Each structure stands twice: as structure tokens, then as C-alpha cells.
Short mmCIF file of C-alpha atoms in Angstrom, two decimals:
data_model
loop_
_atom_site.label_atom_id
_atom_site.label_comp_id
_atom_site.label_asym_id
_atom_site.label_seq_id
_atom_site.Cartn_x
_atom_site.Cartn_y
_atom_site.Cartn_z
CA UNK X 1 -29.54 -92.54 30.92
CA UNK X 2 -30.55 -93.15 27.56
CA UNK X 3 -28.81 -90.25 24.85
CA UNK X 4 -31.03 -89.43 21.88
CA UNK X 5 -31.09 -87.18 18.64
CA UNK X 6 -32.39 -83.71 18.79
CA UNK X 7 -35.10 -84.57 16.71
CA UNK X 8 -35.78 -87.54 19.10
CA UNK X 9 -35.76 -84.91 21.67
CA UNK X 10 -37.97 -82.61 20.37
CA UNK X 11 -40.49 -85.04 19.49
CA UNK X 12 -40.54 -86.43 23.26
CA UNK X 13 -41.42 -83.00 24.09
CA UNK X 14 -44.40 -83.23 21.43
CA UNK X 15 -45.17 -86.21 22.86
CA UNK X 16 -45.10 -85.11 26.01
CA UNK X 17 -47.61 -82.37 25.25
CA UNK X 18 -50.52 -84.38 24.15
CA UNK X 19 -50.37 -87.28 26.12
CA UNK X 20 -54.24 -88.75 26.15
CA UNK X 21 -54.00 -88.83 22.10
CA UNK X 22 -50.82 -90.29 22.26
CA UNK X 23 -50.63 -92.59 24.92
CA UNK X 24 -52.97 -94.95 26.53
CA UNK X 25 -50.87 -95.73 30.06
CA UNK X 26 -48.14 -94.64 32.03
CA UNK X 27 -45.88 -97.28 31.14
CA UNK X 28 -46.23 -96.67 27.89
CA UNK X 29 -44.81 -93.49 28.62
CA UNK X 30 -41.68 -94.47 31.33
CA UNK X 31 -39.14 -91.59 30.93
CA UNK X 32 -37.05 -91.15 33.80
CA UNK X 33 -36.52 -87.31 35.38
CA UNK X 34 -32.81 -87.42 33.61
CA UNK X 35 -34.03 -88.09 30.68
CA UNK X 36 -36.67 -85.26 30.92
CA UNK X 37 -33.88 -82.78 32.12
CA UNK X 38 -31.58 -84.16 28.77
CA UNK X 39 -34.47 -83.19 26.56
CA UNK X 40 -35.02 -79.90 27.67
CA UNK X 41 -31.34 -78.82 27.95
CA UNK X 42 -31.46 -80.33 24.20
CA UNK X 43 -33.95 -77.98 22.72
CA UNK X 44 -33.30 -74.84 24.61
CA UNK X 45 -29.89 -75.17 22.78
CA UNK X 46 -32.00 -75.78 19.45
CA UNK X 47 -33.75 -72.93 19.97
CA UNK X 48 -30.48 -70.80 20.75
CA UNK X 49 -29.25 -71.97 17.56
CA UNK X 50 -32.40 -70.43 15.70
CA UNK X 51 -32.42 -67.74 17.32
CA UNK X 52 -28.81 -66.77 17.36
CA UNK X 53 -28.80 -67.14 13.23
CA UNK X 54 -32.00 -65.36 12.85
CA UNK X 55 -29.68 -62.38 14.48
CA UNK X 56 -27.12 -62.94 12.26
CA UNK X 57 -29.22 -62.43 9.37
CA UNK X 58 -30.69 -59.49 10.60
CA UNK X 59 -26.94 -57.73 11.39
CA UNK X 60 -26.06 -58.19 8.11
CA UNK X 61 -29.51 -56.45 7.05
CA UNK X 62 -28.95 -53.46 9.88
CA UNK X 63 -25.13 -53.44 8.69
CA UNK X 64 -26.26 -53.61 4.88
CA UNK X 65 -29.11 -51.06 5.22
CA UNK X 66 -28.35 -48.67 8.57
CA UNK X 67 -31.28 -46.59 9.24
CA UNK X 68 -33.02 -47.40 6.09
CA UNK X 69 -35.70 -49.53 5.31
CA UNK X 70 -36.32 -48.21 2.34
CA UNK X 71 -32.74 -48.71 0.85
CA UNK X 72 -33.34 -52.58 2.02
CA UNK X 73 -36.20 -52.75 0.02
CA UNK X 74 -34.52 -50.71 -2.94
CA UNK X 75 -31.37 -52.93 -3.41
CA UNK X 76 -34.09 -55.99 -3.59
CA UNK X 77 -35.79 -54.41 -6.24
CA UNK X 78 -32.74 -53.20 -8.25
CA UNK X 79 -31.34 -57.10 -7.93
CA UNK X 80 -34.48 -58.43 -9.37
CA UNK X 81 -34.69 -56.22 -11.95
CA UNK X 82 -31.01 -56.99 -13.21
CA UNK X 83 -31.90 -60.19 -12.74
CA UNK X 84 -34.89 -59.91 -15.61
CA UNK X 85 -33.02 -57.88 -17.82
CA UNK X 86 -30.31 -60.04 -18.54
CA UNK X 87 -32.33 -63.32 -18.40
CA UNK X 88 -34.09 -61.81 -21.22
CA UNK X 89 -30.97 -60.72 -22.49
CA UNK X 90 -29.53 -63.63 -23.00
CA UNK X 91 -32.81 -64.96 -24.65
CA UNK X 92 -33.00 -62.28 -26.96
CA UNK X 93 -29.42 -62.61 -28.14
CA UNK X 94 -30.36 -66.76 -29.02
CA UNK X 95 -33.30 -66.07 -30.76
CA UNK X 96 -31.64 -63.47 -33.19
CA UNK X 97 -28.24 -65.51 -33.41
CA UNK X 98 -30.30 -68.59 -34.43
CA UNK X 99 -32.28 -66.22 -37.51
CA UNK X 100 -28.69 -65.60 -38.35
CA UNK X 101 -28.14 -69.26 -38.39
CA UNK X 102 -30.88 -70.25 -40.15
CA UNK X 103 -31.02 -67.07 -42.66
CA UNK X 104 -27.85 -66.53 -43.53
CA UNK X 105 -25.63 -69.73 -42.85
CA UNK X 106 -23.63 -67.92 -39.93
CA UNK X 107 -21.96 -69.83 -37.02
CA UNK X 108 -23.18 -67.53 -33.76
CA UNK X 109 -23.07 -69.70 -30.55
CA UNK X 110 -25.77 -70.12 -28.36
CA UNK X 111 -25.20 -68.50 -24.85
CA UNK X 112 -26.16 -69.73 -21.37
CA UNK X 113 -26.64 -67.49 -18.29
CA UNK X 114 -23.89 -68.95 -15.70
CA UNK X 115 -25.42 -68.61 -12.35
CA UNK X 116 -22.30 -69.69 -10.69
CA UNK X 117 -20.03 -66.92 -12.39
CA UNK X 118 -20.08 -63.31 -11.88
CA UNK X 119 -22.53 -60.31 -13.02
CA UNK X 120 -19.12 -59.05 -15.17
CA UNK X 121 -18.34 -62.50 -16.13
CA UNK X 122 -21.94 -62.80 -17.35
CA UNK X 123 -21.98 -59.21 -18.86
CA UNK X 124 -18.74 -59.88 -20.71
CA UNK X 125 -20.73 -63.18 -22.63
CA UNK X 126 -23.59 -61.11 -23.33
CA UNK X 127 -21.15 -58.62 -24.84
CA UNK X 128 -19.14 -60.69 -26.77
CA UNK X 129 -22.74 -62.42 -28.37
CA UNK X 130 -23.97 -58.82 -29.60
CA UNK X 131 -20.85 -58.05 -31.08
CA UNK X 132 -20.46 -61.09 -33.09
CA UNK X 133 -23.96 -60.48 -34.14
CA UNK X 134 -22.62 -56.87 -34.85
CA UNK X 135 -20.19 -58.46 -36.88
CA UNK X 136 -22.05 -60.73 -39.16
CA UNK X 137 -24.57 -57.99 -39.75
CA UNK X 138 -21.61 -55.28 -40.61
CA UNK X 139 -20.49 -58.15 -43.37
CA UNK X 140 -24.02 -58.97 -44.87
CA UNK X 141 -24.03 -54.80 -45.25
CA UNK X 142 -20.96 -54.60 -46.89
CA UNK X 143 -21.76 -57.09 -49.48
CA UNK X 144 -24.98 -55.31 -50.22
CA UNK X 145 -23.09 -51.99 -50.21
CA UNK X 146 -20.69 -53.11 -53.16
CA UNK X 147 -22.78 -54.61 -54.71
CA UNK X 148 -25.66 -52.37 -55.20
CA UNK X 149 -25.65 -48.57 -57.21
CA UNK X 150 -25.02 -46.23 -54.27
CA UNK X 151 -28.75 -44.62 -54.88
CA UNK X 152 -30.19 -48.36 -54.29
CA UNK X 153 -28.33 -48.71 -51.81
CA UNK X 154 -29.74 -45.45 -50.17
CA UNK X 155 -32.85 -46.66 -50.87
CA UNK X 156 -32.69 -49.72 -49.05
CA UNK X 157 -30.73 -48.12 -46.07
CA UNK X 158 -33.59 -45.11 -45.96
CA UNK X 159 -36.34 -45.79 -43.22
CA UNK X 160 -38.63 -43.90 -45.22
CA UNK X 161 -38.81 -46.27 -48.51
CA UNK X 162 -42.07 -48.46 -48.65
CA UNK X 163 -40.88 -51.73 -47.22
CA UNK X 164 -41.84 -53.40 -49.64
CA UNK X 165 -39.53 -51.99 -52.34
CA UNK X 166 -36.45 -52.06 -49.72
CA UNK X 167 -37.34 -56.10 -49.53
CA UNK X 168 -37.23 -56.27 -53.01
CA UNK X 169 -33.97 -54.55 -52.95
CA UNK X 170 -32.53 -56.70 -50.76
CA UNK X 171 -33.89 -60.02 -52.11
CA UNK X 172 -31.93 -58.90 -55.54
CA UNK X 173 -28.78 -58.25 -54.25
CA UNK X 174 -28.70 -61.26 -51.53
CA UNK X 175 -29.87 -63.66 -54.45
CA UNK X 176 -26.35 -62.58 -56.26
CA UNK X 177 -24.67 -62.01 -53.33
CA UNK X 178 -25.09 -64.53 -51.17
CA UNK X 179 -27.14 -67.09 -52.94
CA UNK X 180 -29.90 -66.36 -50.53
CA UNK X 181 -33.27 -66.40 -51.52
CA UNK X 182 -35.66 -67.21 -49.05
CA UNK X 183 -38.06 -63.21 -48.55
CA UNK X 184 -37.20 -64.11 -44.15
CA UNK X 185 -33.71 -63.35 -45.26
CA UNK X 186 -34.50 -60.32 -47.20
CA UNK X 187 -37.19 -59.15 -44.02
CA UNK X 188 -34.24 -59.24 -41.94
CA UNK X 189 -31.88 -57.44 -43.47
CA UNK X 190 -34.29 -54.74 -43.91
CA UNK X 191 -35.27 -54.79 -40.33
CA UNK X 192 -31.39 -55.48 -38.77
CA UNK X 193 -29.28 -52.95 -40.90
CA UNK X 194 -30.38 -49.73 -39.41
CA UNK X 195 -30.23 -51.19 -35.77
CA UNK X 196 -26.44 -50.49 -34.92
CA UNK X 197 -27.12 -47.71 -32.59
CA UNK X 198 -29.59 -50.27 -30.54
CA UNK X 199 -26.85 -52.85 -30.60
CA UNK X 200 -24.38 -50.42 -29.37
CA UNK X 201 -26.22 -48.97 -26.36
CA UNK X 202 -27.15 -51.95 -24.93
CA UNK X 203 -23.27 -52.99 -25.19
CA UNK X 204 -22.39 -49.82 -23.73
CA UNK X 205 -25.21 -49.46 -20.42
CA UNK X 206 -23.91 -53.76 -19.94
CA UNK X 207 -20.01 -52.27 -19.78
CA UNK X 208 -21.40 -50.10 -17.39
CA UNK X 209 -22.74 -52.65 -14.96
CA UNK X 210 -19.71 -54.73 -15.04
CA UNK X 211 -17.65 -51.63 -13.66
CA UNK X 212 -19.73 -51.78 -10.78
CA UNK X 213 -18.33 -53.00 -7.70
CA UNK X 214 -21.31 -55.35 -7.56
CA UNK X 215 -20.45 -57.02 -10.54
CA UNK X 216 -18.21 -59.29 -9.17
CA UNK X 217 -20.81 -61.14 -7.12
CA UNK X 218 -22.41 -63.96 -8.65
CA UNK X 219 -25.67 -63.49 -10.85
CA UNK X 220 -27.08 -66.52 -9.19
CA UNK X 221 -27.90 -64.62 -6.00
CA UNK X 222 -29.81 -61.79 -7.05
CA UNK X 223 -32.74 -64.30 -6.99
CA UNK X 224 -32.20 -64.60 -3.15
CA UNK X 225 -33.38 -63.14 -0.04
CA UNK X 226 -31.86 -60.02 0.37
CA UNK X 227 -29.24 -61.36 3.27
CA UNK X 228 -27.19 -63.60 0.43
CA UNK X 229 -27.21 -60.23 -1.58
CA UNK X 230 -25.90 -58.54 1.22
CA UNK X 231 -23.61 -60.79 2.61
CA UNK X 232 -22.46 -60.98 -0.89
CA UNK X 233 -21.80 -58.09 -1.35
CA UNK X 234 -19.99 -56.71 1.91
CA UNK X 235 -17.72 -59.67 1.25
CA UNK X 236 -16.96 -57.44 -2.05
CA UNK X 237 -16.14 -54.35 -0.75
CA UNK X 238 -15.44 -52.14 1.89
CA UNK X 239 -17.87 -51.22 4.07
CA UNK X 240 -16.89 -47.22 4.13
CA UNK X 241 -18.52 -47.36 0.50
CA UNK X 242 -21.58 -48.80 0.80
CA UNK X 243 -23.17 -45.91 0.31
CA UNK X 244 -21.58 -44.95 -3.17
CA UNK X 245 -22.07 -48.43 -4.32
CA UNK X 246 -25.66 -48.68 -3.85
CA UNK X 247 -26.02 -45.21 -6.01
CA UNK X 248 -23.74 -46.40 -8.47
CA UNK X 249 -25.56 -50.07 -8.65
CA UNK X 250 -28.85 -48.14 -8.87
CA UNK X 251 -27.29 -45.72 -11.60
CA UNK X 252 -26.31 -48.76 -13.91
CA UNK X 253 -29.59 -50.80 -13.42
CA UNK X 254 -31.81 -47.79 -14.30
CA UNK X 255 -30.06 -47.47 -17.49
CA UNK X 256 -29.93 -51.06 -18.43
CA UNK X 257 -33.66 -51.32 -18.15
CA UNK X 258 -34.33 -49.13 -20.73
CA UNK X 259 -31.49 -50.21 -23.25
CA UNK X 260 -32.32 -53.55 -22.67
CA UNK X 261 -36.22 -53.43 -23.23
CA UNK X 262 -35.15 -51.59 -26.94
CA UNK X 263 -32.79 -54.33 -27.79
CA UNK X 264 -35.37 -57.30 -26.91
CA UNK X 265 -37.92 -55.10 -28.24
CA UNK X 266 -36.37 -54.58 -31.66
CA UNK X 267 -35.28 -58.37 -31.88
CA UNK X 268 -38.77 -59.99 -30.92
CA UNK X 269 -40.53 -57.57 -33.82
CA UNK X 270 -38.31 -59.03 -36.22
CA UNK X 271 -38.92 -62.36 -35.13
CA UNK X 272 -43.13 -62.18 -34.28
CA UNK X 273 -42.68 -60.28 -38.25
CA UNK X 274 -41.34 -63.26 -39.77
CA UNK X 275 -43.11 -65.90 -38.33
CA UNK X 276 -47.09 -64.23 -39.18
CA UNK X 277 -45.11 -63.34 -42.89
CA UNK X 278 -44.71 -67.34 -42.87
CA UNK X 279 -48.07 -68.00 -41.48
CA UNK X 280 -49.87 -66.66 -44.53
#
């Protein structure tokens, strides 16, 4: 008896269900009873495998979300929310690093979200980059403080001082202390010099995410289907702790979202302000 692949067996069944359109005579489809039986057995086995795989996927979900379909949707939402926050935080950080490298001759690195690495590793990368930015801004601030008269420095830091006055103070100080004469650098100093709290807040919330039990799973998994997320988390923690882990995950993500938005908005505001100024 002739042996055929699974694809050929499936094609045979499709062919025999549409005989008139596919064949013009009995001679052109002269398959034996043994062939027909063999094809049917192969197809039944293929259908069984598909059914088994579907059952396995469902079992992950059933185990991960016992008796509570709403929790399934919540974990999907949290995972998508976290992936979005991380992606946008990386982008915002790179834009700020580029600005500081251009205007202040810093050497801040470009960072990349690594889908092969864990959530924790990506958080560590982001925290490291933000910390380097904080160091550079602190360094610039210290130079300005050392150069300026205490009253002028106080005006520079005081957000109630008109922006035009603060920019003029920064411009004079940057020229004499660092040899920087661009208006963009002065505006950047005025806008960023008081942002230390925002930087500290995003670092703190990222640190909280990195200590969650789910932080050990790959960040690339967050963009996959719920079964992939479930299997990854189940592989990293004890089943008896699932409820606690999910709540911990929810608390951490819901705290990182507002601090991420605040961080991103602050950076985008500075970038857009400079772009508008340069267009005039």
C-alpha cells in the first residue's frame, strides 16, 4: 500500500468531498480501500493532536485563573500596560540622553528593550540609564551653584521666577563655567534642574516592579497570548502563591503607570519646547 504524508492524507479527504469539480472520471481517482482507511486513520490522529493541544492551552488558563475569568482579562491588561510603559520609558530615556549628549557633550548610552531578557533585567537597564542622567544633571547643577551668586542661584531654582530670567541666568553661567553658549542648553537646564523628584519616583517604581515574582519572566512574553504569560509565570513561582503574586503584580503595575507618564511627559515637554524654539 502506498504511504502518504499527513498533508497528502488531508488533501485526499478534501478531494473526495468535491469529486465532480476535481475529477472527470473514476479512473483518475482510483484509490484502494486500504489507502482510504489509511488516510482516515491519519486524519483522525491529526484531529486528536489538535484537540489535545487546545485542551493543554485551556488547562494553563484554568490553572492560572481558577473560577475567575475576570482575573484572566486583568492579567492581560496588566501585561500589556507594563509592556507599553517599559517601551515608552526606554524611548523617552533615549531622547533625553541624546539631548544631553548633544548640548552638554555627555556620553550617555543608547539603551534597547531586550525581549530576550527578563522584566527585572530590563528594569535594571532602565534604572541604570536614568541614574546616569541624574548624575549628569547633578554635575551641571553643582557647577552652576559654584559659579553663581547665591541669590542668582536661588532665582534659577525658583519656579516662580519668570522663565526668561531663569534662562538668562543659566545662559550666563553655562558660558562661563562650561563654555556652552546654545540657547537650547539654557532652556534644558531651566526645565530639568528641578526634575529630581520625578526621576527618583520612576526609579523607585521600576525597582518595585523588578522585585515582583513575575519579574523573572521574559519581557517579550508580555506581548504574547495569555497562555504564554500563564505558562511563564507558572514556571517561575509556586502555584499556592498565585493569588498573592497576581495582586503584587497589579499593585506594582498600577504604581509604575502614573510615574512613567509623569517621567515621559516631562521629557517630551522639554524636547517639544526646544523644537518649537528652534523653528522660530
